[in-house]
Short mmCIF file of C-alpha atoms and ligand atoms in Angstrom, two decimals:
data_model
loop_
_atom_site.label_atom_id
_atom_site.label_comp_id
_atom_site.label_asym_id
_atom_site.label_seq_id
_atom_site.Cartn_x
_atom_site.Cartn_y
_atom_site.Cartn_z
CA MET A 197 141.47 -14.16 -52.05
CA ILE A 198 142.67 -10.55 -52.11
CA CYS A 199 145.65 -9.49 -50.01
CA LEU A 200 146.77 -5.99 -49.06
CA GLY A 201 150.50 -5.85 -48.24
CA ILE A 202 152.32 -3.13 -46.31
CA GLU A 203 156.08 -2.63 -46.71
CA GLY A 204 158.20 -0.54 -44.32
CA THR A 205 161.62 -2.09 -43.74
CA ALA A 206 163.63 0.96 -44.77
CA GLU A 207 162.83 4.45 -46.10
CA LYS A 208 160.16 3.51 -48.59
CA THR A 209 156.55 3.09 -47.51
CA GLY A 210 154.69 0.81 -49.88
CA VAL A 211 151.20 -0.65 -50.17
CA GLY A 212 150.12 -3.18 -52.78
CA ILE A 213 147.03 -5.27 -53.46
CA VAL A 214 147.36 -8.66 -55.15
CA ASP A 215 144.87 -11.48 -55.78
CA SER A 216 145.51 -15.20 -55.45
CA ASP A 217 146.05 -15.58 -59.22
CA GLY A 218 148.99 -13.20 -58.97
CA ASN A 219 147.24 -10.20 -60.53
CA ILE A 220 148.69 -7.01 -59.12
CA LEU A 221 145.63 -4.83 -58.62
CA SER A 222 147.46 -1.78 -57.31
CA LEU A 223 150.85 -0.61 -56.15
CA VAL A 224 151.53 2.72 -54.44
CA GLY A 225 154.46 4.04 -52.44
CA LYS A 226 156.14 7.05 -50.95
CA GLN A 227 159.88 7.37 -50.48
CA LEU A 228 161.58 9.43 -47.80
CA PHE A 229 164.38 11.60 -49.19
CA PRO A 230 166.54 12.79 -46.28
CA GLU A 231 167.68 16.42 -46.56
CA LYS A 232 171.22 15.43 -45.73
CA GLY A 233 173.09 12.30 -44.71
CA GLY A 234 171.62 8.82 -44.75
CA ILE A 235 168.42 7.32 -43.43
CA HIS A 236 167.61 7.91 -39.77
CA PRO A 237 165.56 4.97 -38.39
CA ARG A 238 163.22 7.22 -36.38
CA GLU A 239 162.57 9.51 -39.34
CA ALA A 240 161.84 6.48 -41.51
CA ALA A 241 159.29 5.26 -38.93
CA GLU A 242 157.65 8.70 -38.79
CA HIS A 243 157.46 8.67 -42.58
CA HIS A 244 155.66 5.30 -42.51
CA ALA A 245 153.26 6.49 -39.78
CA LYS A 246 152.46 9.57 -41.85
CA TRP A 247 151.89 7.80 -45.16
CA ILE A 248 150.50 4.31 -44.48
CA PRO A 249 146.84 5.40 -43.93
CA LYS A 250 146.79 7.48 -47.13
CA LEU A 251 148.56 4.78 -49.15
CA ILE A 252 146.07 2.12 -47.97
CA SER A 253 143.20 4.25 -49.18
CA ASP A 254 145.01 5.11 -52.47
CA ALA A 255 145.76 1.42 -53.09
CA CYS A 256 142.08 0.52 -52.56
CA ASP A 257 140.94 3.35 -54.85
CA LYS A 258 143.33 2.28 -57.60
CA ALA A 259 142.20 -1.33 -57.33
CA LYS A 260 138.56 -0.13 -57.23
CA LEU A 261 138.03 -2.07 -54.02
CA GLY A 262 136.48 -1.23 -50.68
CA LEU A 263 138.32 -2.17 -47.50
CA ASP A 264 135.62 -4.77 -46.87
CA GLU A 265 136.77 -6.60 -50.02
CA ILE A 266 140.27 -7.24 -48.61
CA ASP A 267 140.56 -10.85 -47.38
CA LEU A 268 144.05 -10.78 -45.85
CA VAL A 269 146.52 -8.17 -44.54
CA SER A 270 150.25 -8.87 -44.85
CA PHE A 271 153.24 -6.86 -43.68
CA SER A 272 157.03 -7.00 -43.79
CA LYS A 273 158.14 -8.66 -40.57
CA GLY A 274 161.88 -8.09 -41.25
CA PRO A 275 164.76 -7.76 -41.83
CA GLY A 276 164.91 -4.01 -41.48
CA LEU A 277 165.12 -1.00 -39.20
CA GLY A 278 163.36 -1.64 -35.86
CA PRO A 279 161.26 1.53 -35.50
CA GLY A 280 159.93 1.31 -39.08
CA LEU A 281 159.16 -2.39 -38.78
CA ARG A 282 157.21 -1.81 -35.56
CA THR A 283 155.23 1.05 -37.10
CA THR A 284 154.40 -1.08 -40.14
CA ALA A 285 153.33 -4.07 -38.01
CA THR A 286 151.18 -1.81 -35.82
CA ALA A 287 149.45 -0.42 -38.91
CA ALA A 288 148.85 -3.93 -40.24
CA ARG A 289 147.43 -5.11 -36.89
CA SER A 290 145.12 -2.10 -36.68
CA LEU A 291 143.86 -2.68 -40.20
CA SER A 292 143.37 -6.41 -39.64
CA LEU A 293 141.42 -5.83 -36.42
CA SER A 294 139.34 -3.00 -37.80
CA ILE A 295 138.21 -4.89 -40.91
CA ASN A 296 138.15 -8.19 -39.02
CA LYS A 297 140.37 -10.03 -41.51
CA PRO A 298 143.40 -12.28 -40.90
CA ILE A 299 146.99 -11.05 -40.81
CA ILE A 300 150.34 -12.54 -41.85
CA GLY A 301 153.92 -11.28 -41.42
CA VAL A 302 156.41 -12.14 -44.20
CA ASN A 303 160.15 -12.08 -44.90
CA HIS A 304 161.09 -9.05 -46.99
CA CYS A 305 163.96 -10.72 -48.90
CA ILE A 306 161.79 -13.68 -49.96
CA GLY A 307 159.20 -11.12 -51.06
CA HIS A 308 161.73 -9.68 -53.54
CA ILE A 309 162.34 -13.12 -55.05
CA GLU A 310 158.69 -14.16 -55.25
CA ILE A 311 157.60 -10.94 -56.98
CA GLY A 312 160.59 -11.37 -59.30
CA LYS A 313 159.39 -14.85 -60.24
CA LEU A 314 155.80 -13.61 -60.61
CA ASP A 315 156.76 -10.75 -62.93
CA THR A 316 159.10 -12.83 -65.12
CA SER A 317 158.78 -16.44 -66.20
CA ALA A 318 161.61 -17.50 -63.86
CA ASN A 319 160.68 -20.67 -62.04
CA ASP A 320 163.60 -21.80 -59.89
CA PRO A 321 166.40 -19.24 -60.17
CA VAL A 322 169.62 -18.41 -58.39
CA SER A 323 168.79 -14.88 -57.24
CA LEU A 324 171.08 -11.93 -56.69
CA TYR A 325 169.30 -9.51 -54.35
CA VAL A 326 171.17 -6.23 -54.13
CA SER A 327 169.87 -3.10 -52.43
CA GLY A 328 170.78 -0.39 -49.93
CA GLY A 329 170.41 -2.75 -46.99
CA ASN A 330 170.98 -6.22 -48.45
CA SER A 331 173.36 -8.14 -50.69
CA GLN A 332 172.56 -11.84 -50.87
CA ILE A 333 172.88 -14.70 -53.32
CA ILE A 334 169.87 -16.94 -52.72
CA ALA A 335 168.55 -20.19 -54.18
CA TYR A 336 165.86 -22.64 -53.16
CA GLU A 337 167.18 -25.99 -51.94
CA TYR A 338 165.53 -28.62 -49.75
CA GLY A 339 162.47 -26.75 -48.56
CA ARG A 340 163.92 -23.30 -47.95
CA TYR A 341 165.48 -20.34 -49.68
CA ARG A 342 169.15 -20.80 -48.81
CA VAL A 343 171.69 -17.99 -48.62
CA PHE A 344 174.68 -19.11 -50.68
CA GLY A 345 176.61 -15.92 -50.12
CA GLU A 346 176.11 -12.51 -48.54
CA THR A 347 177.91 -9.41 -47.45
CA LEU A 348 179.84 -9.67 -44.20
CA ASP A 349 179.61 -5.92 -43.57
CA ILE A 350 177.69 -3.31 -45.59
CA ALA A 351 175.42 -3.85 -48.59
CA ILE A 352 176.57 -2.82 -52.07
CA GLY A 353 173.90 -0.08 -52.30
CA ASN A 354 174.94 1.32 -48.94
CA ALA A 355 178.62 1.29 -50.05
CA LEU A 356 177.71 3.26 -53.19
CA ASP A 357 175.56 5.69 -51.18
CA GLN A 358 178.22 6.32 -48.52
CA PHE A 359 180.80 6.84 -51.26
CA GLY A 360 178.42 9.31 -52.92
CA ARG A 361 177.94 11.28 -49.71
CA GLU A 362 181.67 11.39 -48.83
CA THR A 363 182.64 12.60 -52.30
CA GLY A 364 179.86 15.18 -52.64
CA LEU A 365 178.02 13.28 -55.38
CA GLY A 366 174.85 13.28 -53.25
CA HIS A 367 172.37 10.62 -52.17
CA PRO A 368 171.66 8.05 -53.51
CA GLY A 369 175.15 7.41 -54.89
CA GLY A 370 174.35 4.42 -57.13
CA PRO A 371 172.82 6.24 -60.13
CA VAL A 372 175.49 9.01 -60.14
CA VAL A 373 178.32 6.48 -59.89
CA GLU A 374 176.82 4.59 -62.86
CA LYS A 375 176.73 7.76 -64.94
CA LEU A 376 180.30 8.83 -64.10
CA ALA A 377 181.64 5.29 -64.61
CA LYS A 378 180.84 5.53 -68.33
CA ASN A 379 183.87 7.78 -68.88
CA GLY A 380 186.31 6.09 -66.53
CA SER A 381 189.17 3.65 -66.83
CA TYR A 382 190.47 1.02 -64.47
CA ILE A 383 192.47 1.62 -61.30
CA ASP A 384 193.25 -1.04 -58.72
CA LEU A 385 190.79 -1.35 -55.79
CA PRO A 386 190.45 -4.15 -53.19
CA TYR A 387 188.50 -7.20 -54.38
CA THR A 388 187.23 -9.10 -51.32
CA VAL A 389 185.48 -12.44 -51.65
CA LYS A 390 185.87 -14.68 -48.58
CA GLY A 391 184.65 -18.18 -49.33
CA MET A 392 181.18 -17.44 -50.69
CA ASP A 393 180.80 -14.16 -48.78
CA LEU A 394 181.56 -10.60 -49.75
CA SER A 395 182.93 -7.48 -48.11
CA PHE A 396 182.33 -3.99 -49.47
CA SER A 397 183.55 -1.74 -46.66
CA GLY A 398 187.26 -1.95 -47.54
CA LEU A 399 186.46 -1.27 -51.19
CA MET A 400 184.37 1.76 -50.25
CA SER A 401 187.05 3.18 -47.91
CA ALA A 402 189.73 2.69 -50.57
CA ALA A 403 187.56 4.45 -53.16
CA ILE A 404 187.04 7.42 -50.79
CA ARG A 405 190.82 7.50 -50.13
CA LYS A 406 191.56 7.60 -53.87
CA TYR A 407 189.16 10.53 -54.21
CA LYS A 408 190.97 12.42 -51.41
CA GLU A 409 194.29 11.69 -53.18
CA GLY A 410 192.94 13.50 -56.22
CA ILE A 411 192.37 10.52 -58.57
CA GLU A 412 189.79 11.25 -61.30
CA ILE A 413 186.27 10.59 -59.97
CA GLU A 414 185.26 8.89 -63.25
CA ASP A 415 188.08 6.36 -62.88
CA ILE A 416 187.13 5.64 -59.27
CA CYS A 417 183.46 5.18 -60.17
CA TYR A 418 184.30 2.86 -63.08
CA SER A 419 186.63 0.77 -60.93
CA PHE A 420 184.26 0.70 -57.96
CA GLN A 421 181.56 -0.76 -60.19
CA GLU A 422 183.81 -3.22 -62.02
CA THR A 423 185.29 -4.51 -58.74
CA ALA A 424 182.07 -4.74 -56.70
CA PHE A 425 180.00 -6.21 -59.53
CA SER A 426 182.69 -8.79 -60.41
CA MET A 427 182.62 -9.91 -56.78
CA LEU A 428 178.82 -10.28 -56.87
CA VAL A 429 178.88 -12.08 -60.22
CA GLU A 430 181.65 -14.44 -59.09
CA VAL A 431 179.64 -15.68 -56.09
CA THR A 432 176.42 -15.90 -58.13
CA GLU A 433 178.30 -17.95 -60.73
CA ARG A 434 179.59 -20.35 -58.10
CA ALA A 435 176.08 -20.76 -56.63
CA LEU A 436 174.78 -21.44 -60.15
CA SER A 437 177.42 -24.12 -60.79
CA HIS A 438 176.81 -25.70 -57.42
CA THR A 439 173.02 -25.86 -57.67
CA LYS A 440 173.02 -26.70 -61.41
CA LYS A 441 170.03 -24.41 -61.85
CA ASP A 442 169.47 -22.80 -65.23
CA GLU A 443 168.00 -19.41 -64.30
CA VAL A 444 169.48 -16.25 -62.79
CA LEU A 445 167.24 -13.55 -61.30
CA LEU A 446 168.41 -10.05 -60.42
CA CYS A 447 166.37 -8.01 -57.91
CA GLY A 448 166.65 -5.10 -55.45
CA GLY A 449 167.23 -1.41 -56.14
CA VAL A 450 170.81 -1.87 -57.45
CA ALA A 451 169.29 -3.89 -60.32
CA ALA A 452 168.72 -0.47 -61.92
CA ASN A 453 172.40 -0.57 -62.88
CA LYS A 454 172.87 -1.51 -66.56
CA ARG A 455 176.48 -2.59 -66.14
CA LEU A 456 175.54 -5.06 -63.39
CA ARG A 457 172.74 -6.47 -65.55
CA GLU A 458 175.10 -6.86 -68.50
CA MET A 459 177.75 -8.66 -66.42
CA LEU A 460 175.21 -11.01 -64.85
CA ASP A 461 173.54 -11.70 -68.19
CA ASP A 462 176.94 -12.55 -69.77
CA MET A 463 177.76 -14.92 -66.94
CA ALA A 464 174.35 -16.62 -67.20
CA GLU A 465 174.84 -17.07 -70.95
CA ASP A 466 178.24 -18.73 -70.36
CA HIS A 467 176.38 -21.32 -68.25
CA PHE A 468 173.47 -21.73 -70.71
CA ALA A 469 171.23 -20.18 -68.03
CA LYS A 470 168.49 -17.63 -68.66
CA PHE A 471 168.77 -14.18 -67.15
CA TYR A 472 165.66 -12.54 -65.68
CA MET A 473 164.89 -9.23 -64.09
CA PRO A 474 161.47 -7.94 -63.02
CA LYS A 475 160.26 -4.49 -64.06
CA MET A 476 161.97 -1.77 -62.01
CA GLU A 477 158.78 -0.98 -60.06
CA TYR A 478 159.00 -4.52 -58.63
CA CYS A 479 162.80 -4.47 -58.12
CA GLY A 480 162.92 -1.90 -55.33
CA ASP A 481 160.93 -2.20 -52.11
CA ASN A 482 157.19 -2.31 -52.79
CA GLY A 483 153.93 -3.40 -51.20
CA ALA A 484 152.96 -5.85 -53.96
CA MET A 485 155.82 -8.21 -53.07
CA ILE A 486 154.60 -8.30 -49.47
CA ALA A 487 151.00 -8.91 -50.57
CA TRP A 488 151.99 -11.69 -53.00
CA LEU A 489 154.15 -13.49 -50.45
CA GLY A 490 151.26 -13.13 -47.98
CA ILE A 491 149.03 -14.99 -50.46
CA LEU A 492 151.62 -17.75 -51.02
CA MET A 493 152.35 -18.28 -47.33
CA ASN A 494 148.72 -18.10 -46.29
CA LYS A 495 147.97 -20.90 -48.79
CA SER A 496 150.64 -23.08 -47.16
CA TYR A 497 150.27 -22.23 -43.49
CA GLY A 498 147.22 -20.06 -42.92
CA PRO A 499 147.50 -16.69 -41.19
CA ASP A 500 149.34 -15.66 -38.00
CA LYS A 501 147.74 -15.26 -34.60
CA ILE A 502 147.57 -11.55 -33.84
CA GLY A 503 149.70 -12.13 -30.72
CA GLU A 504 152.46 -13.62 -32.88
CA THR A 505 152.88 -10.72 -35.26
CA ASN A 506 156.12 -9.54 -33.70
CA VAL A 507 158.82 -8.10 -35.96
CA ILE A 508 162.30 -9.62 -36.42
CA GLN A 509 164.98 -7.04 -37.22
CA ARG A 510 167.50 -9.65 -38.35
CA PHE A 511 165.01 -11.98 -40.00
CA ARG A 512 167.06 -14.35 -42.13
CA THR A 513 165.95 -15.58 -45.53
CA ASP A 514 166.84 -19.17 -44.58
CA GLU A 515 164.69 -19.20 -41.41
CA VAL A 516 161.48 -19.70 -43.37
CA ASP A 517 160.10 -23.07 -44.52
CA ALA A 518 158.88 -22.49 -48.06
CA PRO A 519 156.63 -25.41 -49.02
CA TRP A 520 154.91 -23.36 -51.73
CA VAL A 521 158.05 -23.36 -53.92
CA LYS A 522 158.45 -25.92 -56.67
CA GLN A 523 162.10 -26.83 -57.22
CA SER A 524 162.97 -27.72 -60.81
CA LYS A 525 165.72 -30.20 -59.87
CA SER A 526 167.96 -30.95 -56.91
P1 ATP B 667 166.23 -2.79 -48.95
O1 ATP B 667 165.27 -2.52 -47.82
O2 ATP B 667 165.81 -3.99 -49.74
O3 ATP B 667 167.64 -2.88 -48.52
P2 ATP B 667 166.49 -0.13 -50.07
O4 ATP B 667 165.82 0.64 -49.01
O5 ATP B 667 167.93 -0.02 -50.17
O6 ATP B 667 166.03 -1.64 -50.02
P3 ATP B 667 166.03 -0.11 -52.93
O7 ATP B 667 165.12 0.77 -53.72
O8 ATP B 667 165.86 -1.59 -53.09
O9 ATP B 667 165.85 0.35 -51.44
O10 ATP B 667 167.55 0.22 -53.31
C1 ATP B 667 168.12 1.48 -53.21
C2 ATP B 667 169.60 1.33 -53.53
O11 ATP B 667 169.76 1.13 -54.94
C3 ATP B 667 170.41 2.57 -53.16
O12 ATP B 667 171.53 2.16 -52.41
C4 ATP B 667 170.84 3.14 -54.52
O13 ATP B 667 172.10 3.77 -54.51
C5 ATP B 667 170.86 1.89 -55.38
N1 ATP B 667 170.72 2.23 -56.79
C6 ATP B 667 169.69 2.85 -57.40
N2 ATP B 667 169.97 3.04 -58.72
C7 ATP B 667 171.20 2.51 -58.94
C8 ATP B 667 172.05 2.40 -60.06
N3 ATP B 667 171.70 2.85 -61.26
N4 ATP B 667 173.25 1.79 -59.89
C9 ATP B 667 173.63 1.30 -58.70
N5 ATP B 667 172.88 1.39 -57.60
C10 ATP B 667 171.68 1.98 -57.70
FE1 FE2 B 668 164.31 -4.61 -50.24
#
């Protein structure tokens, strides 16, 4: 079984081809870099419409496969920006109908975790998924991936990006903040964990305020990272203690940050848990994660009916029954 997956939840268009043994046969993508400001949903959709056909043909060329050798088409059903999701689903439907092969829509967040497990030897981890659009602490319990904690407002990546734009550091903010943080020292910023959930908007506004007050940018960047990452690690640690799992997986674009990795790795070690992170090409949004989850779900359920391939903008991780997952202990 060979699956071609199409990803288009945000500003990256991705196509990947994966077989049922988990071999990633090809992975191609094209990112939209807005000239100024953040991502505009319509522009992201136009970007997908422009690139999906070329990326499908590039992915097949790289995998040395003809379209007739694809057995299944999968696509990201949500969560994400509506126009981009609809464009991606339309492309997947057209491909499925034109090659006369089945189609399946999958949850983007679960895709991140499954490709993370495939690319590392993690088996049943507590996962920290941190990106521009998502911040969730997820673990498998009783038949589904459960959300143990999540942001109540904006995602950590979005907070870093907005901070970057407001302070003239440019977009995306995350990598620049990481660089500047190396020479900073600590100043007080709001630390907001509510129960098991997180809030980053107050922290971001306070950081922008400090910048306008003339505080050194390096100090703000250092403190932004230390505060936000401690919040994320705290909730991940509590989920780890609660579930008694012994693996921690970091995924999503913010996983590029070395300080976050170090803090999470230290916490895992304190709990005698192993820390895992997939290669960066599988951390950010990509088509291979959509293809691989398509394979796993198709094995459990079979494909979707073409009339049921609607998108779900607020598709929650814990809405999906996941019988393909093997839990190590409960
Ligand atoms: P999703 O659709 O899953 O929300 P996304 O569109 O945000 O994904 P990703 O590639 O997963 O795309 O993540 C991009 C985010 O990662 C941006 O917010 C960016 O600032 C952040 N990022 C990238 N590198 C770093 C870094 N070194 N430190 C912190 N954040 C980073
Ligand atoms: Fe993502």
